Short mmCIF file of C-alpha atoms and ligand atoms in Angstrom, two decimals:
data_model
loop_
_atom_site.label_atom_id
_atom_site.label_comp_id
_atom_site.label_asym_id
_atom_site.label_seq_id
_atom_site.Cartn_x
_atom_site.Cartn_y
_atom_site.Cartn_z
CA MET A 13 75.65 -49.59 -33.35
CA THR A 14 74.95 -47.16 -36.16
CA LYS A 15 74.84 -48.96 -39.45
CA TYR A 16 76.25 -47.03 -42.34
CA CYS A 17 77.03 -47.43 -45.98
CA MET A 18 80.75 -47.50 -46.48
CA GLU A 19 83.39 -47.46 -49.15
CA VAL A 20 85.58 -50.32 -48.04
CA GLU A 21 89.32 -50.24 -48.05
CA ASN A 22 91.07 -53.43 -49.12
CA THR A 23 91.97 -54.36 -45.55
CA THR A 24 88.60 -53.65 -43.89
CA PRO A 25 86.91 -56.85 -42.70
CA ILE A 26 83.28 -57.31 -43.65
CA LYS A 27 80.85 -57.31 -40.73
CA ARG A 28 77.44 -58.84 -40.26
CA GLY A 29 74.66 -56.21 -40.15
CA GLN A 30 76.75 -53.61 -41.99
CA GLU A 31 75.72 -51.97 -45.24
CA TYR A 32 77.82 -51.77 -48.39
CA GLU A 33 77.50 -50.78 -52.02
CA VAL A 34 78.43 -53.59 -54.39
CA SER A 35 78.25 -54.43 -58.08
CA VAL A 36 76.77 -57.78 -59.05
CA ASP A 37 78.85 -59.56 -61.72
CA LYS A 38 77.17 -62.90 -62.26
CA LEU A 39 74.81 -65.50 -60.83
CA ALA A 40 75.69 -68.38 -58.53
CA PHE A 41 74.11 -71.82 -58.89
CA GLY A 42 70.84 -71.51 -56.99
CA GLY A 43 70.16 -68.01 -58.30
CA LYS A 44 71.89 -65.57 -55.95
CA GLY A 45 73.88 -62.69 -57.42
CA ILE A 46 77.66 -62.71 -56.86
CA ALA A 47 79.56 -59.57 -55.95
CA LYS A 48 83.12 -59.21 -54.73
CA LEU A 49 84.26 -56.93 -51.97
CA ASN A 50 87.51 -56.76 -50.09
CA GLY A 51 88.53 -60.30 -51.00
CA TYR A 52 85.10 -61.64 -50.03
CA VAL A 53 82.58 -63.24 -52.34
CA ILE A 54 79.17 -61.88 -51.41
CA PHE A 55 76.07 -63.86 -52.37
CA VAL A 56 73.26 -61.37 -52.82
CA GLU A 57 69.66 -62.56 -52.66
CA ASN A 58 67.37 -61.03 -55.34
CA ALA A 59 70.09 -59.38 -57.43
CA ILE A 60 70.93 -59.81 -61.11
CA PRO A 61 74.20 -59.24 -62.99
CA GLY A 62 74.87 -55.62 -63.92
CA GLN A 63 73.07 -54.14 -60.90
CA LYS A 64 74.76 -51.86 -58.41
CA VAL A 65 73.03 -52.40 -55.08
CA LYS A 66 73.13 -51.31 -51.48
CA VAL A 67 73.13 -54.46 -49.35
CA ARG A 68 73.12 -55.51 -45.73
CA ILE A 69 75.30 -58.47 -44.72
CA THR A 70 73.10 -61.17 -43.20
CA ARG A 71 75.71 -63.91 -42.69
CA LYS A 72 79.48 -64.05 -42.69
CA ARG A 73 81.59 -67.13 -43.18
CA GLN A 74 85.24 -67.90 -43.91
CA GLY A 75 85.93 -66.16 -47.25
CA PHE A 76 82.31 -65.39 -48.17
CA ALA A 77 79.25 -63.58 -46.94
CA GLU A 78 75.53 -63.45 -47.68
CA ALA A 79 73.58 -60.26 -48.10
CA ARG A 80 70.17 -58.89 -48.96
CA VAL A 81 69.36 -55.95 -51.17
CA LEU A 82 68.23 -52.74 -49.46
CA GLU A 83 68.18 -50.57 -52.56
CA ILE A 84 68.95 -50.84 -56.27
CA LEU A 85 71.34 -47.96 -56.92
CA GLU A 86 71.80 -48.64 -60.64
CA ASN A 87 69.74 -51.11 -62.60
CA SER A 88 71.19 -53.67 -65.01
CA LYS A 89 70.91 -53.14 -68.77
CA ASP A 90 69.63 -56.74 -68.87
CA SER A 91 66.78 -56.07 -66.48
CA VAL A 92 63.26 -56.61 -67.91
CA GLN A 93 59.75 -56.03 -66.58
CA PRO A 94 58.50 -59.18 -64.74
CA LYS A 95 55.18 -60.53 -66.08
CA CYS A 96 53.69 -61.78 -62.84
CA PHE A 97 52.51 -59.64 -59.95
CA HIS A 98 53.68 -62.33 -57.50
CA PHE A 99 57.27 -61.81 -58.68
CA GLY A 100 59.70 -61.17 -55.83
CA GLU A 101 57.64 -62.99 -53.21
CA CYS A 102 56.83 -66.32 -54.87
CA GLY A 103 59.29 -69.20 -54.62
CA GLY A 104 58.46 -70.18 -58.24
CA CYS A 105 60.23 -68.20 -60.94
CA ARG A 106 62.79 -65.68 -59.79
CA PHE A 107 64.54 -64.63 -63.03
CA GLN A 108 61.50 -63.00 -64.62
CA ASN A 109 63.34 -59.69 -64.35
CA LEU A 110 66.42 -60.93 -66.28
CA ALA A 111 66.55 -60.99 -70.11
CA TYR A 112 66.16 -64.58 -71.33
CA ASN A 113 69.38 -64.65 -73.40
CA VAL A 114 71.29 -63.60 -70.26
CA GLN A 115 69.63 -66.39 -68.24
CA LEU A 116 70.90 -68.86 -70.85
CA GLU A 117 74.45 -67.47 -70.82
CA GLN A 118 74.58 -67.38 -67.01
CA LYS A 119 73.50 -71.03 -66.83
CA ARG A 120 76.28 -71.99 -69.26
CA LEU A 121 78.84 -70.09 -67.16
CA GLN A 122 77.68 -71.89 -64.01
CA VAL A 123 78.12 -75.26 -65.74
CA ILE A 124 81.65 -74.29 -66.85
CA GLU A 125 82.62 -73.07 -63.38
CA SER A 126 81.33 -76.22 -61.67
CA ILE A 127 83.29 -78.44 -64.05
CA GLN A 128 86.43 -76.33 -63.61
CA HIS A 129 86.35 -75.87 -59.86
CA ILE A 130 84.69 -79.06 -58.65
CA GLY A 131 85.42 -81.39 -61.56
CA GLY A 132 89.04 -80.23 -61.93
CA ILE A 133 88.83 -79.94 -65.73
CA PRO A 134 90.38 -76.60 -66.71
CA ASP A 135 88.92 -76.10 -70.19
CA PRO A 136 85.70 -78.09 -70.67
CA ARG A 137 83.88 -77.98 -74.02
CA VAL A 138 80.49 -76.57 -73.03
CA PHE A 139 78.15 -75.45 -75.80
CA GLU A 140 75.75 -72.52 -75.61
CA THR A 141 72.59 -73.33 -73.65
CA ILE A 142 69.73 -74.51 -75.85
CA ALA A 143 66.66 -72.35 -75.18
CA SER A 144 63.39 -73.90 -74.08
CA PRO A 145 60.82 -73.78 -76.91
CA ASP A 146 58.42 -72.07 -74.48
CA LYS A 147 59.60 -69.42 -72.01
CA TYR A 148 56.32 -69.32 -70.08
CA PHE A 149 53.45 -71.82 -69.57
CA TYR A 150 55.95 -74.63 -70.17
CA ARG A 151 55.36 -76.81 -67.10
CA ASN A 152 53.15 -79.88 -67.39
CA LYS A 153 52.93 -80.27 -63.61
CA MET A 154 52.44 -77.88 -60.70
CA GLU A 155 52.21 -78.68 -57.01
CA PHE A 156 50.32 -76.13 -54.93
CA SER A 157 50.21 -76.23 -51.14
CA PHE A 158 47.36 -75.45 -48.79
CA GLY A 159 48.27 -73.44 -45.71
CA ARG A 160 46.72 -71.78 -42.66
CA ASN A 161 49.49 -69.22 -42.50
CA ARG A 162 49.06 -66.92 -45.49
CA TRP A 163 51.85 -64.60 -46.56
CA VAL A 164 50.65 -60.99 -46.46
CA THR A 165 51.92 -59.48 -49.70
CA LYS A 166 53.62 -56.11 -50.17
CA LEU A 167 50.73 -55.07 -52.42
CA GLU A 168 48.20 -55.71 -49.64
CA ILE A 169 50.15 -53.65 -47.16
CA ASP A 170 49.72 -50.65 -49.53
CA ASP A 171 46.19 -51.48 -50.74
CA ASP A 172 43.62 -52.22 -48.02
CA SER A 173 40.89 -53.03 -50.58
CA ILE A 174 42.38 -56.55 -50.87
CA MET A 175 40.23 -58.69 -48.59
CA LYS A 176 41.64 -62.17 -48.23
CA PRO A 177 41.45 -64.34 -45.11
CA LYS A 178 44.79 -64.49 -43.31
CA ASP A 179 44.32 -68.11 -42.22
CA PHE A 180 43.88 -69.64 -45.69
CA ALA A 181 46.13 -69.93 -48.71
CA LEU A 182 46.49 -72.18 -51.72
CA GLY A 183 49.62 -71.53 -53.69
CA MET A 184 53.38 -71.63 -53.51
CA HIS A 185 55.84 -71.36 -50.67
CA VAL A 186 57.29 -67.90 -50.19
CA ARG A 187 60.97 -67.79 -51.05
CA GLY A 188 62.97 -69.03 -48.10
CA ARG A 189 59.86 -69.35 -45.87
CA TYR A 190 58.63 -72.90 -45.45
CA ASP A 191 56.02 -71.83 -42.89
CA LYS A 192 54.25 -69.31 -45.17
CA ILE A 193 52.17 -69.90 -48.28
CA LEU A 194 51.66 -67.23 -50.91
CA ASP A 195 48.07 -67.39 -52.15
CA ILE A 196 48.38 -67.58 -55.94
CA ASP A 197 45.94 -65.82 -58.27
CA GLU A 198 48.08 -65.95 -61.40
CA CYS A 199 50.97 -68.08 -62.58
CA TYR A 200 52.89 -68.17 -65.85
CA LEU A 201 54.54 -71.57 -65.40
CA GLN A 202 51.62 -73.85 -66.25
CA SER A 203 48.70 -73.14 -68.59
CA GLU A 204 46.05 -70.52 -67.80
CA LEU A 205 43.48 -73.31 -67.45
CA CYS A 206 45.49 -74.70 -64.55
CA VAL A 207 45.19 -71.37 -62.72
CA ASP A 208 41.42 -71.38 -63.34
CA ILE A 209 41.21 -74.86 -61.79
CA LEU A 210 43.32 -73.71 -58.85
CA ASN A 211 41.01 -70.76 -58.25
CA ARG A 212 37.89 -72.94 -58.50
CA VAL A 213 39.25 -75.43 -55.96
CA LYS A 214 40.19 -72.53 -53.70
CA ALA A 215 36.66 -71.06 -53.85
CA PHE A 216 35.12 -74.46 -53.05
CA VAL A 217 37.39 -75.15 -50.08
CA LEU A 218 36.74 -71.67 -48.68
CA GLU A 219 32.95 -72.08 -49.06
CA THR A 220 32.82 -75.52 -47.47
CA GLU A 221 35.28 -74.65 -44.69
CA MET A 222 36.92 -78.06 -44.78
CA PRO A 223 39.99 -77.89 -42.52
CA ILE A 224 43.42 -77.10 -43.90
CA TYR A 225 46.30 -79.26 -42.69
CA SER A 226 49.12 -77.58 -40.83
CA THR A 227 52.63 -78.87 -40.17
CA ILE A 228 52.48 -77.17 -36.76
CA ASP A 229 49.69 -79.27 -35.19
CA HIS A 230 49.33 -81.95 -37.93
CA ILE A 231 45.57 -81.46 -37.92
CA GLY A 232 43.44 -80.83 -41.00
CA PHE A 233 42.43 -82.40 -44.31
CA TRP A 234 43.75 -80.49 -47.37
CA ARG A 235 47.50 -80.67 -48.01
CA HIS A 236 48.26 -80.16 -51.72
CA LEU A 237 46.64 -79.68 -55.09
CA VAL A 238 48.64 -81.16 -57.96
CA ILE A 239 47.68 -80.53 -61.57
CA ARG A 240 49.27 -82.48 -64.43
CA GLU A 241 48.66 -81.71 -68.05
CA GLY A 242 49.46 -83.66 -71.22
CA LYS A 243 50.78 -80.73 -73.24
CA SER A 244 50.50 -82.63 -76.50
CA THR A 245 47.24 -84.47 -75.72
CA GLY A 246 45.32 -81.81 -73.77
CA GLN A 247 44.44 -84.33 -71.04
CA MET A 248 44.42 -83.10 -67.44
CA LEU A 249 44.88 -84.90 -64.12
CA VAL A 250 43.85 -83.27 -60.85
CA ASN A 251 45.29 -84.79 -57.69
CA PHE A 252 44.05 -83.84 -54.20
CA VAL A 253 46.67 -84.73 -51.61
CA THR A 254 44.90 -84.99 -48.25
CA THR A 255 45.19 -86.59 -44.84
CA SER A 256 42.85 -89.39 -43.79
CA GLN A 257 41.26 -87.11 -41.15
CA GLY A 258 37.49 -86.48 -41.10
CA LYS A 259 34.59 -87.77 -43.18
CA CYS A 260 35.02 -85.67 -46.26
CA ASP A 261 33.80 -88.07 -48.97
CA ASP A 262 30.62 -86.10 -49.78
CA PHE A 263 32.54 -82.85 -50.10
CA ILE A 264 35.15 -84.43 -52.33
CA GLN A 265 32.44 -85.97 -54.54
CA SER A 266 30.69 -82.62 -55.02
CA LEU A 267 34.02 -80.95 -55.85
CA VAL A 268 34.70 -83.66 -58.44
CA LYS A 269 31.26 -83.00 -60.01
CA ILE A 270 31.88 -79.25 -60.14
CA LEU A 271 35.34 -79.66 -61.70
CA VAL A 272 34.36 -82.13 -64.42
CA THR A 273 31.30 -80.04 -65.32
CA GLU A 274 33.10 -76.71 -65.44
CA PHE A 275 36.37 -78.02 -66.93
CA PRO A 276 35.73 -80.71 -69.56
CA GLU A 277 39.51 -80.80 -70.17
CA ILE A 278 39.91 -82.65 -66.85
CA THR A 279 40.04 -86.30 -67.86
CA THR A 280 40.85 -87.78 -64.47
CA ILE A 281 40.79 -86.87 -60.76
CA VAL A 282 42.53 -88.78 -57.98
CA GLN A 283 42.95 -88.40 -54.23
CA ASN A 284 46.26 -89.31 -52.62
CA ILE A 285 46.08 -89.87 -48.90
CA THR A 286 49.04 -89.39 -46.59
CA ASP A 287 49.39 -88.87 -42.85
CA ARG A 288 53.17 -88.52 -43.01
CA LYS A 289 54.62 -85.43 -41.41
CA ALA A 290 56.97 -84.67 -44.31
CA GLU A 291 55.64 -82.00 -46.69
CA VAL A 292 55.80 -84.07 -49.88
CA ALA A 293 52.88 -84.15 -52.31
CA LEU A 294 52.79 -87.95 -52.49
CA GLY A 295 50.24 -90.34 -51.01
CA GLU A 296 50.57 -93.82 -49.60
CA ARG A 297 47.07 -94.65 -50.82
CA GLU A 298 45.42 -93.44 -54.01
CA ILE A 299 41.69 -93.36 -54.77
CA VAL A 300 40.61 -92.76 -58.37
CA LEU A 301 37.62 -90.39 -58.20
CA HIS A 302 37.02 -89.83 -61.90
CA GLY A 303 38.40 -91.29 -65.14
CA SER A 304 41.28 -93.73 -65.43
CA GLY A 305 43.75 -92.22 -62.93
CA VAL A 306 46.32 -91.56 -65.67
CA ILE A 307 46.90 -89.17 -68.55
CA ASN A 308 48.90 -89.53 -71.76
CA GLU A 309 51.72 -87.34 -73.00
CA LYS A 310 53.79 -87.55 -76.18
CA ILE A 311 57.52 -86.99 -76.65
CA GLY A 312 58.96 -87.69 -80.09
CA GLU A 313 57.07 -90.64 -81.58
CA ASN A 314 56.06 -92.22 -78.28
CA PHE A 315 53.06 -91.88 -76.00
CA TYR A 316 53.65 -92.03 -72.27
CA GLN A 317 51.09 -92.91 -69.65
CA ILE A 318 51.65 -90.87 -66.49
CA SER A 319 50.13 -91.48 -63.08
CA ALA A 320 49.94 -88.94 -60.25
CA ASN A 321 53.07 -90.14 -58.44
CA SER A 322 55.53 -91.09 -61.16
CA PHE A 323 58.40 -88.90 -62.35
CA PHE A 324 58.01 -87.25 -65.72
CA GLN A 325 60.05 -84.38 -67.18
CA THR A 326 58.07 -81.22 -66.37
CA ASN A 327 58.81 -79.37 -69.62
CA THR A 328 57.41 -81.56 -72.39
CA SER A 329 58.75 -79.62 -75.39
CA GLY A 330 62.11 -79.15 -73.61
CA ALA A 331 62.23 -82.92 -72.96
CA GLY A 332 62.02 -83.56 -76.72
CA LEU A 333 65.14 -81.40 -77.20
CA LEU A 334 66.91 -83.03 -74.25
CA TYR A 335 66.23 -86.56 -75.49
CA SER A 336 67.32 -85.77 -79.05
CA LYS A 337 70.60 -84.39 -77.61
CA ILE A 338 71.07 -87.60 -75.58
CA THR A 339 70.57 -89.59 -78.81
CA GLU A 340 73.01 -87.37 -80.72
CA PHE A 341 75.70 -87.63 -78.02
CA ALA A 342 75.32 -91.42 -77.70
CA ASP A 343 75.62 -91.77 -81.51
CA PHE A 344 74.17 -95.31 -81.45
CA SER A 345 75.20 -97.83 -84.10
CA GLY A 346 72.07 -99.96 -83.59
CA ASN A 347 73.75 -102.95 -81.87
CA GLU A 348 74.24 -101.63 -78.38
CA ILE A 349 73.01 -102.85 -75.03
CA VAL A 350 72.17 -99.67 -73.12
CA TYR A 351 71.49 -99.31 -69.40
CA ASP A 352 69.19 -96.39 -68.53
CA LEU A 353 70.04 -95.65 -64.88
CA TYR A 354 67.37 -93.69 -62.93
CA ALA A 355 64.83 -94.52 -65.64
CA GLY A 356 61.65 -92.96 -64.13
CA ALA A 357 58.65 -94.04 -66.22
CA GLY A 358 61.01 -95.22 -68.97
CA SER A 359 60.84 -92.07 -71.09
CA ILE A 360 64.48 -92.14 -72.26
CA SER A 361 64.51 -95.94 -72.66
CA LEU A 362 61.51 -95.88 -74.97
CA TYR A 363 62.74 -92.81 -76.86
CA ILE A 364 66.01 -94.55 -77.82
CA SER A 365 64.60 -98.10 -78.17
CA ASN A 366 64.42 -98.10 -81.99
CA LYS A 367 68.05 -97.00 -82.27
CA VAL A 368 69.68 -99.76 -80.17
CA LYS A 369 69.58 -103.53 -79.63
CA GLU A 370 68.28 -103.52 -76.06
CA VAL A 371 67.61 -101.17 -73.15
CA ILE A 372 67.51 -102.12 -69.47
CA GLY A 373 66.12 -99.42 -67.18
CA PHE A 374 66.81 -99.23 -63.42
CA GLU A 375 64.39 -97.31 -61.19
CA ILE A 376 63.58 -97.19 -57.45
CA VAL A 377 59.87 -96.21 -57.58
CA ALA A 378 57.71 -99.29 -58.14
CA ASP A 379 54.83 -97.26 -59.68
CA ALA A 380 57.22 -95.68 -62.16
CA VAL A 381 58.45 -99.15 -63.20
CA LYS A 382 54.81 -100.23 -63.66
CA ASP A 383 54.26 -97.14 -65.86
CA ALA A 384 57.47 -97.91 -67.77
CA ASN A 385 56.27 -101.44 -68.56
CA LYS A 386 52.81 -100.18 -69.55
CA ASN A 387 54.46 -97.52 -71.72
CA SER A 388 56.49 -100.19 -73.52
CA ASP A 389 53.25 -102.09 -74.28
CA LEU A 390 51.41 -98.92 -75.26
CA ASN A 391 54.06 -98.19 -77.89
CA LYS A 392 54.48 -101.88 -78.90
CA ILE A 393 58.13 -101.80 -77.87
CA SER A 394 59.66 -105.17 -77.03
CA ASN A 395 63.37 -104.49 -76.45
CA CYS A 396 63.06 -102.59 -73.13
CA SER A 397 62.91 -104.12 -69.67
CA PHE A 398 63.00 -102.50 -66.23
CA ILE A 399 64.50 -103.50 -62.90
CA ALA A 400 62.89 -102.06 -59.76
CA GLY A 401 64.95 -101.17 -56.69
CA ASP A 402 67.69 -98.93 -55.34
CA LEU A 403 70.55 -98.77 -57.86
CA LYS A 404 73.17 -99.29 -55.21
CA ASP A 405 71.61 -102.75 -54.69
CA THR A 406 70.34 -103.62 -58.17
CA LEU A 407 73.38 -102.62 -60.25
CA GLU A 408 75.56 -105.64 -59.54
CA ILE A 409 78.27 -107.09 -61.72
CA ASP A 410 76.90 -110.67 -61.66
CA VAL A 411 73.42 -109.39 -62.59
CA ALA A 412 75.00 -107.32 -65.38
CA GLN A 413 76.92 -110.34 -66.69
CA LYS A 414 73.65 -112.30 -66.84
CA ILE A 415 71.67 -109.61 -68.65
CA GLY A 416 74.59 -108.50 -70.83
CA LEU A 417 77.24 -105.88 -70.05
CA PRO A 418 76.33 -102.40 -71.31
CA ASP A 419 78.03 -100.72 -74.27
CA ILE A 420 76.55 -97.40 -73.26
CA LEU A 421 75.25 -96.08 -69.94
CA ILE A 422 72.71 -93.28 -69.76
CA ILE A 423 72.65 -91.82 -66.26
CA ASP A 424 69.97 -89.31 -65.18
CA PRO A 425 70.04 -89.09 -61.37
CA PRO A 426 68.08 -86.76 -59.08
CA ARG A 427 69.81 -83.63 -57.72
CA PRO A 428 72.08 -85.34 -55.16
CA GLY A 429 73.80 -87.21 -58.00
CA LEU A 430 75.36 -90.67 -57.71
CA HIS A 431 75.94 -92.70 -54.57
CA GLU A 432 79.67 -93.62 -54.28
CA ASP A 433 78.80 -97.32 -54.73
CA VAL A 434 77.02 -96.47 -57.97
CA VAL A 435 80.06 -94.55 -59.28
CA GLU A 436 82.19 -97.59 -58.46
CA MET A 437 79.80 -99.92 -60.33
CA VAL A 438 79.56 -97.57 -63.32
CA VAL A 439 83.32 -97.78 -63.71
CA LYS A 440 83.38 -101.56 -63.12
CA LEU A 441 80.80 -102.07 -65.87
CA SER A 442 83.33 -100.39 -68.16
CA PRO A 443 80.97 -99.03 -70.85
CA GLN A 444 82.57 -97.39 -73.89
CA LYS A 445 80.41 -94.30 -73.49
CA ILE A 446 78.51 -92.66 -70.65
CA VAL A 447 75.83 -90.07 -71.37
CA TYR A 448 75.34 -88.33 -68.03
CA VAL A 449 72.22 -86.13 -67.82
CA SER A 450 72.09 -83.87 -64.79
CA CYS A 451 69.85 -81.30 -63.15
CA ASN A 452 72.62 -80.23 -60.77
CA PRO A 453 75.97 -79.11 -62.23
CA THR A 454 77.72 -79.29 -58.84
CA THR A 455 76.97 -82.95 -58.09
CA PHE A 456 77.55 -83.73 -61.77
CA ALA A 457 81.03 -82.18 -61.53
CA ARG A 458 81.78 -84.14 -58.34
CA ASP A 459 80.78 -87.46 -59.98
CA LEU A 460 82.57 -86.54 -63.21
CA LYS A 461 85.83 -86.07 -61.29
CA LEU A 462 85.55 -89.58 -59.82
CA ILE A 463 84.64 -91.14 -63.17
CA CYS A 464 87.50 -89.35 -64.96
CA GLU A 465 89.97 -90.49 -62.27
CA SER A 466 89.02 -94.06 -63.25
CA GLY A 467 89.95 -94.03 -66.92
CA TYR A 468 87.34 -91.79 -68.60
CA LYS A 469 87.41 -88.33 -70.16
CA LEU A 470 84.82 -85.64 -70.64
CA ILE A 471 84.18 -85.01 -74.35
CA LYS A 472 81.43 -82.37 -74.39
CA VAL A 473 78.57 -80.82 -72.46
CA GLN A 474 75.29 -79.37 -73.66
CA PRO A 475 73.17 -77.30 -71.23
CA VAL A 476 69.46 -77.41 -72.17
CA ASP A 477 67.11 -74.93 -70.52
CA MET A 478 64.27 -77.00 -69.12
CA PHE A 479 63.34 -74.41 -66.51
CA PRO A 480 63.10 -70.84 -67.93
CA MET A 481 62.73 -68.00 -65.40
CA THR A 482 64.14 -70.22 -62.62
CA PRO A 483 67.71 -70.94 -61.48
CA HIS A 484 67.43 -74.67 -62.34
CA ILE A 485 69.90 -76.05 -64.88
CA GLU A 486 69.81 -79.22 -66.97
CA LEU A 487 72.71 -80.59 -68.97
CA VAL A 488 73.66 -83.55 -71.16
CA SER A 489 77.28 -84.70 -71.28
CA LEU A 490 79.31 -87.27 -73.16
CA ILE A 491 82.05 -89.11 -71.24
CA GLU A 492 84.20 -91.71 -73.03
CA LYS A 493 86.68 -94.39 -72.04
CA ASN A 494 90.30 -93.26 -72.50
C1 SAM B 24 65.77 -87.03 -62.74
S1 SAM B 24 64.69 -88.40 -62.65
C2 SAM B 24 64.99 -89.12 -64.23
C3 SAM B 24 63.84 -89.83 -64.85
C4 SAM B 24 63.95 -90.24 -66.31
N1 SAM B 24 65.29 -90.49 -66.73
C5 SAM B 24 63.26 -89.26 -67.22
O1 SAM B 24 63.90 -88.59 -68.04
O2 SAM B 24 62.01 -89.15 -67.14
C6 SAM B 24 65.49 -89.42 -61.51
C7 SAM B 24 64.81 -90.75 -61.24
O3 SAM B 24 65.67 -91.51 -60.38
C8 SAM B 24 64.88 -92.28 -59.50
N2 SAM B 24 65.75 -92.63 -58.36
C9 SAM B 24 66.12 -91.85 -57.31
N3 SAM B 24 66.95 -92.49 -56.51
C10 SAM B 24 67.15 -93.72 -57.03
C11 SAM B 24 67.93 -94.83 -56.63
N4 SAM B 24 68.66 -94.81 -55.51
N5 SAM B 24 67.91 -95.95 -57.40
C12 SAM B 24 67.15 -95.97 -58.54
N6 SAM B 24 66.38 -94.93 -58.96
C13 SAM B 24 66.39 -93.82 -58.22
C14 SAM B 24 63.72 -91.35 -59.18
O4 SAM B 24 62.61 -92.07 -58.71
C15 SAM B 24 63.47 -90.68 -60.55
O5 SAM B 24 62.51 -91.42 -61.29
#
């Protein structure tokens, strides 16, 4: 069938494979542009608000469709020149072409819409998004993947002087392609030093021809390179995530020697070994190859010890802003018992410890709980304790009665939000205030609805931009008992 670009009448149904001209009004959660056509909402990949684009429909569903851009017909007044030459292909930052103030406003609008449509609150009080102190180079952790299936870039197709092997890559996944790795030469998310380390590791692995792991045949050694950086201490941790296949100890030792000689900033190097099929940069066994295996970071007045596998906020200076907003919203009197649900390595618990009577943190990852306890000692804090285990098992009313019922709950779950049993327990514990911190406005709004149906009301919401140039959103909210 001939595909053609058409002016659509109100009654014309949208068809898969057809081409249309649409105007993009705003961004959806996840980063796609939203356009409306003939009663349909069209989610357009790679489009920003204010652009008029020619698109092809790739998927059609009841009431909405998905499309990809064929041509930008009119550019947005908010479009800016992306910094990175990997822009458009890399799965890392995808808003580099959108003015930063517009990114902030779009994130606020997405929070409002989620609360209205999913949370059922018609007029929520949502403040303007607080900007990240750093727009680039803000991440303290990057996970790069090794791959045998390199993405051939658009630039290479036009420029045959680029000579890179097709069966090796160390970098980021290509957007929407979990089988292809984009070999990264530059990156503006972590410091420049991190990119230099990445490139040095890449050169070594290419020279020594040690096998790269593939998810297709599950054979090979190298899986991921993770670099963590203490932004306020300058300490660096390099983590090789490998399989247990092959005798590679000598190679690894010479790479360690090269890295510590050429990069004195590297204070520790570890190897995490995993033979699991899932593509997660975590090991079941860790070997410390150089230094102590941990680095220190500072947020507010406290130092935090971070190991390779424990959760830590990835934007250190943004975390300072986030935690001070949590403190402001909680408005502690000094006498409260606070539960810090989903406590990670105890960062929030320790941050608020001198403002409250006692904090009890709940966390599933045993290593993170170990770090949390060590962090309490490191900062000579004695009013924080941590309970390890899955919250749906550890947050029990009889346990809570023994340790003291909470006056305030701080909840900071991962993206899927709260398990129904946890929502039920939160309400049963009946705290006066809940400070819910979320990195996913849609699951936040879902949980908020349930909490508000059980005798609570939303007071205010503060989006904080922890992830500039990406679609990710972070927010702090205050929910109080009616
Ligand atoms: C978004 S992080 C928050 C970490 C911490 N509040 C901070 O600011 O550093 C979510 C944490 O929840 C933990 N977690 C995930 N599922 C859990 C569960 N079912 N029970 C307890 N903790 C869980 C994760 O291991 C992770 O440390």
